[in-house]
Amino acid sequence: MVNTKEASATAKNQHHHHAHSNPYERPPSMSFGQQFKKFLYNPETGAVFGRTASSWGKIGLFYLIFYGVLAALVAICFWGFFQTIDPRRPTWQLERSIIGTNPGLGFRPLPPAENVESTLIWYKGTDRGNYKHWVDSLESFLRDYRTPGATPGRGANIANCDYDRPPEPGQVCAVDVKNWVPCTVENFYGYHKSSPCIFLKLNKIFGWRPEFYNDTNALPEKMPRSLKKHIKEITNRNELNTIWVSCEGEYPADQENIGPVTILPRHGFPGYYYPYENSEGYLSPLVAVHFERPRTGILINIECKAWAKNIKHDRTDKIGSVHFELMVD
């Protein structure tokens, strides 16, 4: 009898063991919490997040090798790329570049940022709080010109250039801010007297060389008569190597209301500032356009142009000229 009972118990245990080890048998049901704990760590297999230490080691080694090779390939590509470019010279220049060969003309001060599409300079000359934005904007723009040391690399390579004294290789020409009087910060750039100053600059194009209108007998027909007269009065032939600048009212009514206009320190951008070659500390030459007595209370459309044989004027493409409006209350 005893042997029969022991045999029966042994058979039951074996049946119970086989029932749990059968892969085709549905596993015992567990709650979500029990399943999650088992996923985090399974004490039966030692798996963490569903993987054993051996499995984690294999997959970790695979990704280490994969990303290591990938990083090496990227590093080699970047190294090869930087061997082909010069950080100071663009690979594509002039006709082959997106910028092209026709520089644009820009003006300062610009309207507030919230009116980014606007080209209107509108203020009340008797209200300091009203014209403060324009004065502060100009002062911010001209800070590098007033303090040359603020421009990286600018200092030892600055040269006092002239038409008969161009810069040496590696030098940059100084921009003499003293010649802008009365367009100075001490004079609030004329805004407090309702005779504002607008500064113009030619956009930089690497390697571009201007072709000057230096033949007084071959000036373009569309050039303003006042500018032609000024050019013909120049006695120093070297000074004719200038990118000339003109500013006038766009329409007949604007020409009547604009009043006297003076361009300082000369009627354009001297040729010795060109070509632009991205030398350290280079600052674009500027001209200050002083509107001495514009008619108040009326909006005046103004168009300024840069004049050289290889500068075309197209307001749509914003090349060679700039348009803005001035209104002084």
Short mmCIF file of C-alpha atoms in Angstrom, two decimals:
data_model
loop_
_atom_site.label_atom_id
_atom_site.label_comp_id
_atom_site.label_asym_id
_atom_site.label_seq_id
_atom_site.Cartn_x
_atom_site.Cartn_y
_atom_site.Cartn_z
CA MET A 1 0.00 0.00 0.00
CA VAL A 2 2.75 2.45 0.94
CA ASN A 3 4.60 1.86 -2.32
CA THR A 4 1.40 2.42 -4.24
CA LYS A 5 0.77 5.75 -2.54
CA GLU A 6 4.34 6.97 -3.11
CA ALA A 7 4.13 6.00 -6.76
CA SER A 8 0.88 7.86 -7.09
CA ALA A 9 2.37 11.02 -5.48
CA THR A 10 5.40 10.83 -7.72
CA ALA A 11 3.19 10.56 -10.79
CA LYS A 12 1.18 13.61 -9.69
CA ASN A 13 4.38 15.68 -9.19
CA GLN A 14 5.69 14.66 -12.57
CA HIS A 15 2.37 15.55 -14.18
CA HIS A 16 2.41 18.94 -12.39
CA HIS A 17 5.99 19.63 -13.53
CA HIS A 18 5.25 18.73 -17.14
CA ALA A 19 2.15 20.90 -17.08
CA HIS A 20 4.20 23.99 -16.21
CA SER A 21 7.08 23.23 -18.57
CA ASN A 22 4.86 22.66 -21.59
CA PRO A 23 5.58 25.52 -24.05
CA TYR A 24 2.20 25.10 -25.68
CA GLU A 25 0.31 25.50 -22.47
CA ARG A 26 -1.12 28.95 -21.69
CA PRO A 27 0.96 30.65 -18.93
CA PRO A 28 -0.72 31.46 -15.67
CA SER A 29 -2.55 34.79 -15.72
CA MET A 30 -0.83 37.76 -13.97
CA SER A 31 -1.95 41.30 -13.15
CA PHE A 32 -0.49 44.29 -14.99
CA GLY A 33 1.61 45.19 -11.97
CA GLN A 34 3.08 41.67 -11.80
CA GLN A 35 3.80 41.74 -15.55
CA PHE A 36 5.53 45.12 -15.28
CA LYS A 37 7.68 43.97 -12.34
CA LYS A 38 8.63 40.85 -14.28
CA PHE A 39 9.54 43.05 -17.27
CA LEU A 40 11.78 45.21 -15.09
CA TYR A 41 13.47 42.17 -13.58
CA ASN A 42 12.71 38.49 -14.05
CA PRO A 43 14.20 36.53 -11.11
CA GLU A 44 13.77 33.20 -12.96
CA THR A 45 15.96 34.17 -15.95
CA GLY A 46 17.80 37.20 -14.54
CA ALA A 47 16.54 39.34 -17.47
CA VAL A 48 16.37 43.13 -17.11
CA PHE A 49 13.93 44.96 -19.38
CA GLY A 50 13.29 41.69 -21.15
CA ARG A 51 16.97 40.98 -21.93
CA THR A 52 19.60 38.95 -20.16
CA ALA A 53 23.07 40.33 -19.39
CA SER A 54 24.48 38.40 -22.35
CA SER A 55 21.83 39.82 -24.70
CA TRP A 56 22.45 43.37 -23.47
CA GLY A 57 26.19 42.94 -23.96
CA LYS A 58 25.78 41.76 -27.56
CA ILE A 59 23.40 44.55 -28.58
CA GLY A 60 25.54 47.15 -26.76
CA LEU A 61 28.65 45.99 -28.60
CA PHE A 62 26.81 46.10 -31.91
CA TYR A 63 25.66 49.72 -31.45
CA LEU A 64 29.06 50.78 -30.14
CA ILE A 65 30.73 49.48 -33.28
CA PHE A 66 27.94 50.82 -35.55
CA TYR A 67 27.98 54.38 -34.20
CA GLY A 68 31.76 54.37 -33.92
CA VAL A 69 32.11 53.57 -37.62
CA LEU A 70 29.40 56.12 -38.47
CA ALA A 71 31.16 58.86 -36.46
CA ALA A 72 34.46 58.02 -38.13
CA LEU A 73 32.90 58.30 -41.61
CA VAL A 74 31.32 61.68 -40.77
CA ALA A 75 34.63 62.93 -39.36
CA ILE A 76 36.48 61.85 -42.51
CA CYS A 77 33.86 63.60 -44.72
CA PHE A 78 34.13 66.83 -42.72
CA TRP A 79 37.93 66.68 -42.80
CA GLY A 80 37.90 66.22 -46.56
CA PHE A 81 35.36 69.02 -46.97
CA PHE A 82 37.37 71.52 -44.93
CA GLN A 83 40.50 70.69 -46.93
CA THR A 84 38.78 72.06 -50.03
CA ILE A 85 37.59 75.42 -48.68
CA ASP A 86 39.26 78.59 -47.48
CA PRO A 87 37.51 80.13 -44.45
CA ARG A 88 38.25 83.63 -45.76
CA ARG A 89 37.56 83.09 -49.46
CA PRO A 90 34.23 81.80 -50.80
CA THR A 91 34.48 78.86 -53.19
CA TRP A 92 31.97 80.36 -55.61
CA GLN A 93 32.60 84.01 -56.48
CA LEU A 94 31.03 86.73 -58.64
CA GLU A 95 29.20 85.23 -61.65
CA ARG A 96 29.33 81.73 -60.14
CA SER A 97 27.89 82.80 -56.79
CA ILE A 98 24.27 83.24 -55.73
CA ILE A 99 24.92 86.90 -54.85
CA GLY A 100 26.11 87.70 -58.36
CA THR A 101 28.07 90.75 -59.48
CA ASN A 102 25.64 93.59 -58.88
CA PRO A 103 25.79 94.99 -55.33
CA GLY A 104 22.75 96.36 -53.56
CA LEU A 105 22.55 99.64 -51.70
CA GLY A 106 21.36 99.74 -48.09
CA PHE A 107 20.30 102.56 -45.76
CA ARG A 108 20.38 103.18 -42.02
CA PRO A 109 18.61 103.77 -39.68
CA LEU A 110 15.99 101.11 -40.30
CA PRO A 111 12.40 101.29 -39.01
CA PRO A 112 11.59 99.39 -35.79
CA ALA A 113 11.66 95.58 -35.93
CA GLU A 114 7.87 95.31 -35.73
CA ASN A 115 7.71 97.22 -39.04
CA VAL A 116 10.29 95.06 -40.77
CA GLU A 117 8.71 95.52 -44.21
CA SER A 118 8.53 99.29 -43.87
CA THR A 119 10.98 101.75 -45.44
CA LEU A 120 9.44 104.84 -43.82
CA ILE A 121 11.47 107.13 -41.55
CA TRP A 122 8.78 109.08 -39.72
CA TYR A 123 9.28 111.15 -36.59
CA LYS A 124 8.51 114.44 -34.89
CA GLY A 125 11.56 116.71 -34.76
CA THR A 126 10.48 118.57 -31.63
CA ASP A 127 9.90 115.40 -29.56
CA ARG A 128 13.09 113.76 -28.27
CA GLY A 129 11.24 110.62 -27.23
CA ASN A 130 9.84 110.37 -30.74
CA TYR A 131 13.14 110.59 -32.64
CA LYS A 132 15.15 108.65 -30.04
CA HIS A 133 14.72 105.34 -31.89
CA TRP A 134 16.35 106.72 -35.03
CA VAL A 135 19.29 108.26 -33.19
CA ASP A 136 19.88 105.13 -31.07
CA SER A 137 19.62 102.89 -34.13
CA LEU A 138 22.26 104.94 -35.96
CA GLU A 139 24.54 105.02 -32.95
CA SER A 140 24.33 101.23 -32.65
CA PHE A 141 25.10 100.79 -36.34
CA LEU A 142 28.04 103.22 -36.27
CA ARG A 143 29.59 101.93 -33.03
CA ASP A 144 32.18 99.81 -34.85
CA TYR A 145 33.16 102.81 -36.96
CA ARG A 146 33.53 105.08 -33.93
CA THR A 147 35.51 102.49 -31.93
CA PRO A 148 37.63 100.49 -34.41
CA GLY A 149 38.99 98.23 -31.65
CA ALA A 150 35.53 96.70 -31.26
CA THR A 151 35.93 94.90 -34.61
CA PRO A 152 37.88 91.60 -34.30
CA GLY A 153 41.30 91.78 -35.92
CA ARG A 154 41.04 95.50 -36.55
CA GLY A 155 43.90 97.63 -35.27
CA ALA A 156 47.41 96.96 -36.52
CA ASN A 157 46.28 96.53 -40.13
CA ILE A 158 44.37 99.84 -40.39
CA ALA A 159 45.77 102.23 -42.98
CA ASN A 160 44.92 105.86 -43.72
CA CYS A 161 44.26 105.42 -47.41
CA ASP A 162 43.87 107.98 -50.15
CA TYR A 163 43.37 107.93 -53.91
CA ASP A 164 47.13 108.04 -54.45
CA ARG A 165 47.83 105.87 -51.38
CA PRO A 166 45.89 102.57 -51.67
CA PRO A 167 46.16 99.91 -48.95
CA GLU A 168 48.97 97.36 -48.90
CA PRO A 169 48.06 93.63 -49.07
CA GLY A 170 46.37 92.62 -45.81
CA GLN A 171 45.60 96.20 -44.81
CA VAL A 172 42.14 97.75 -44.49
CA CYS A 173 41.32 101.39 -45.02
CA ALA A 174 40.15 103.49 -42.10
CA VAL A 175 36.76 105.20 -42.29
CA ASP A 176 37.16 108.75 -41.00
CA VAL A 177 34.04 109.49 -38.97
CA LYS A 178 35.14 113.09 -38.34
CA ASN A 179 34.26 113.96 -41.93
CA TRP A 180 30.56 113.29 -41.32
CA VAL A 181 29.91 116.60 -39.51
CA PRO A 182 27.12 117.62 -38.90
CA CYS A 183 25.96 113.97 -39.09
CA THR A 184 27.40 113.01 -35.68
CA VAL A 185 25.98 111.59 -32.47
CA GLU A 186 26.83 114.82 -30.64
CA ASN A 187 24.49 116.57 -33.06
CA PHE A 188 21.83 113.81 -32.76
CA TYR A 189 22.49 113.18 -36.47
CA GLY A 190 20.37 116.26 -37.20
CA TYR A 191 17.10 114.66 -36.12
CA HIS A 192 16.42 117.21 -33.39
CA LYS A 193 16.58 120.03 -35.98
CA SER A 194 14.31 118.31 -38.53
CA SER A 195 17.33 117.94 -40.84
CA PRO A 196 18.05 114.20 -40.56
CA CYS A 197 21.03 112.22 -41.79
CA ILE A 198 20.65 108.87 -43.54
CA PHE A 199 23.71 106.64 -43.98
CA LEU A 200 24.23 104.54 -47.10
CA LYS A 201 26.44 101.50 -47.65
CA LEU A 202 27.13 99.26 -50.63
CA ASN A 203 26.65 95.56 -49.96
CA LYS A 204 29.85 93.54 -49.91
CA ILE A 205 30.62 91.15 -52.79
CA PHE A 206 33.88 89.25 -52.52
CA GLY A 207 36.34 90.12 -55.26
CA TRP A 208 34.07 92.62 -57.00
CA ARG A 209 35.90 95.53 -58.68
CA PRO A 210 33.98 98.64 -59.72
CA GLU A 211 34.31 100.02 -63.22
CA PHE A 212 34.37 103.77 -62.63
CA TYR A 213 32.67 106.55 -64.52
CA ASN A 214 35.94 108.44 -64.63
CA ASP A 215 35.56 109.87 -68.11
CA THR A 216 33.72 113.19 -67.74
CA ASN A 217 32.74 113.04 -71.40
CA ALA A 218 31.06 109.64 -71.11
CA LEU A 219 28.71 109.99 -68.16
CA PRO A 220 25.36 108.13 -68.38
CA GLU A 221 22.36 110.04 -69.61
CA LYS A 222 20.22 109.14 -66.60
CA MET A 223 22.76 110.39 -64.07
CA PRO A 224 21.38 113.48 -62.23
CA ARG A 225 22.66 116.76 -63.63
CA SER A 226 23.89 117.94 -60.22
CA LEU A 227 26.12 114.85 -59.94
CA LYS A 228 27.43 115.29 -63.48
CA LYS A 229 28.31 118.89 -62.64
CA HIS A 230 30.15 117.77 -59.49
CA ILE A 231 32.17 115.14 -61.38
CA LYS A 232 33.21 117.59 -64.10
CA GLU A 233 34.47 120.05 -61.48
CA ILE A 234 36.94 117.54 -59.99
CA THR A 235 40.54 118.45 -60.81
CA ASN A 236 42.39 115.45 -59.34
CA ARG A 237 42.01 112.66 -61.90
CA ASN A 238 42.53 109.98 -59.25
CA GLU A 239 39.42 111.16 -57.39
CA LEU A 240 37.34 110.16 -60.39
CA ASN A 241 37.87 106.55 -59.32
CA THR A 242 34.79 106.71 -57.13
CA ILE A 243 31.49 104.84 -56.97
CA TRP A 244 29.26 107.89 -57.18
CA VAL A 245 26.08 108.26 -55.12
CA SER A 246 23.00 110.32 -55.89
CA CYS A 247 19.87 110.92 -53.80
CA GLU A 248 16.83 112.76 -55.10
CA GLY A 249 13.07 112.89 -54.86
CA GLU A 250 11.51 110.08 -56.81
CA TYR A 251 8.66 112.06 -58.37
CA PRO A 252 8.35 115.75 -59.33
CA ALA A 253 6.42 116.57 -56.13
CA ASP A 254 9.11 114.81 -54.07
CA GLN A 255 11.84 116.79 -55.84
CA GLU A 256 10.12 120.00 -54.81
CA ASN A 257 9.74 118.94 -51.18
CA ILE A 258 13.07 117.26 -50.54
CA GLY A 259 15.06 120.48 -50.13
CA PRO A 260 18.89 120.75 -50.27
CA VAL A 261 20.77 117.44 -50.00
CA THR A 262 24.45 117.10 -49.07
CA ILE A 263 26.40 113.84 -49.35
CA LEU A 264 29.32 113.54 -46.90
CA PRO A 265 32.27 113.27 -46.77
CA ARG A 266 32.30 113.03 -50.56
CA HIS A 267 29.86 112.21 -53.31
CA GLY A 268 30.42 108.46 -53.20
CA PHE A 269 32.52 105.51 -52.10
CA PRO A 270 36.27 105.84 -52.86
CA GLY A 271 37.66 103.16 -55.13
CA TYR A 272 40.53 102.29 -52.78
CA TYR A 273 38.12 100.36 -50.53
CA TYR A 274 37.70 97.79 -53.30
CA PRO A 275 37.91 94.94 -53.99
CA TYR A 276 36.51 93.48 -50.75
CA GLU A 277 38.59 90.42 -49.84
CA ASN A 278 37.32 89.64 -46.33
CA SER A 279 40.44 91.03 -44.67
CA GLU A 280 40.31 91.09 -40.89
CA GLY A 281 38.71 94.27 -39.54
CA TYR A 282 37.33 95.45 -42.88
CA LEU A 283 34.49 97.96 -42.59
CA SER A 284 32.43 99.03 -45.59
CA PRO A 285 32.76 102.69 -46.55
CA LEU A 286 29.75 104.88 -45.76
CA VAL A 287 28.30 108.13 -46.95
CA ALA A 288 26.03 110.33 -44.90
CA VAL A 289 23.14 111.91 -46.77
CA HIS A 290 22.14 115.13 -45.00
CA PHE A 291 18.62 116.34 -45.79
CA GLU A 292 19.01 119.95 -44.74
CA ARG A 293 15.47 121.31 -44.99
CA PRO A 294 12.91 118.73 -46.08
CA ARG A 295 9.35 120.05 -46.11
CA THR A 296 7.62 118.99 -42.89
CA GLY A 297 4.26 117.25 -42.64
CA ILE A 298 4.59 115.68 -46.10
CA LEU A 299 5.72 112.19 -47.07
CA ILE A 300 8.72 112.38 -49.42
CA ASN A 301 9.72 109.42 -51.62
CA ILE A 302 13.49 109.25 -51.99
CA GLU A 303 15.62 107.13 -54.29
CA CYS A 304 19.39 106.83 -53.90
CA LYS A 305 21.60 105.19 -56.51
CA ALA A 306 25.18 103.98 -56.71
CA TRP A 307 26.88 104.76 -60.01
CA ALA A 308 29.51 102.57 -61.71
CA LYS A 309 29.62 101.05 -65.16
CA ASN A 310 29.05 97.56 -63.75
CA ILE A 311 26.20 98.54 -61.39
CA LYS A 312 22.69 98.15 -62.75
CA HIS A 313 19.66 99.72 -61.09
CA ASP A 314 16.63 97.55 -60.39
CA ARG A 315 14.35 98.30 -57.45
CA THR A 316 12.47 95.00 -57.84
CA ASP A 317 15.67 92.96 -57.39
CA LYS A 318 17.01 95.53 -54.88
CA ILE A 319 20.27 96.07 -56.74
CA GLY A 320 22.19 99.28 -57.34
CA SER A 321 19.63 101.54 -55.68
CA VAL A 322 17.54 101.93 -52.55
CA HIS A 323 14.15 103.49 -51.95
CA PHE A 324 12.83 104.89 -48.68
CA GLU A 325 10.33 107.48 -47.50
CA LEU A 326 10.95 110.40 -45.18
CA MET A 327 8.30 112.22 -43.19
CA VAL A 328 9.15 114.86 -40.58
CA ASP A 329 6.29 116.28 -38.51
#
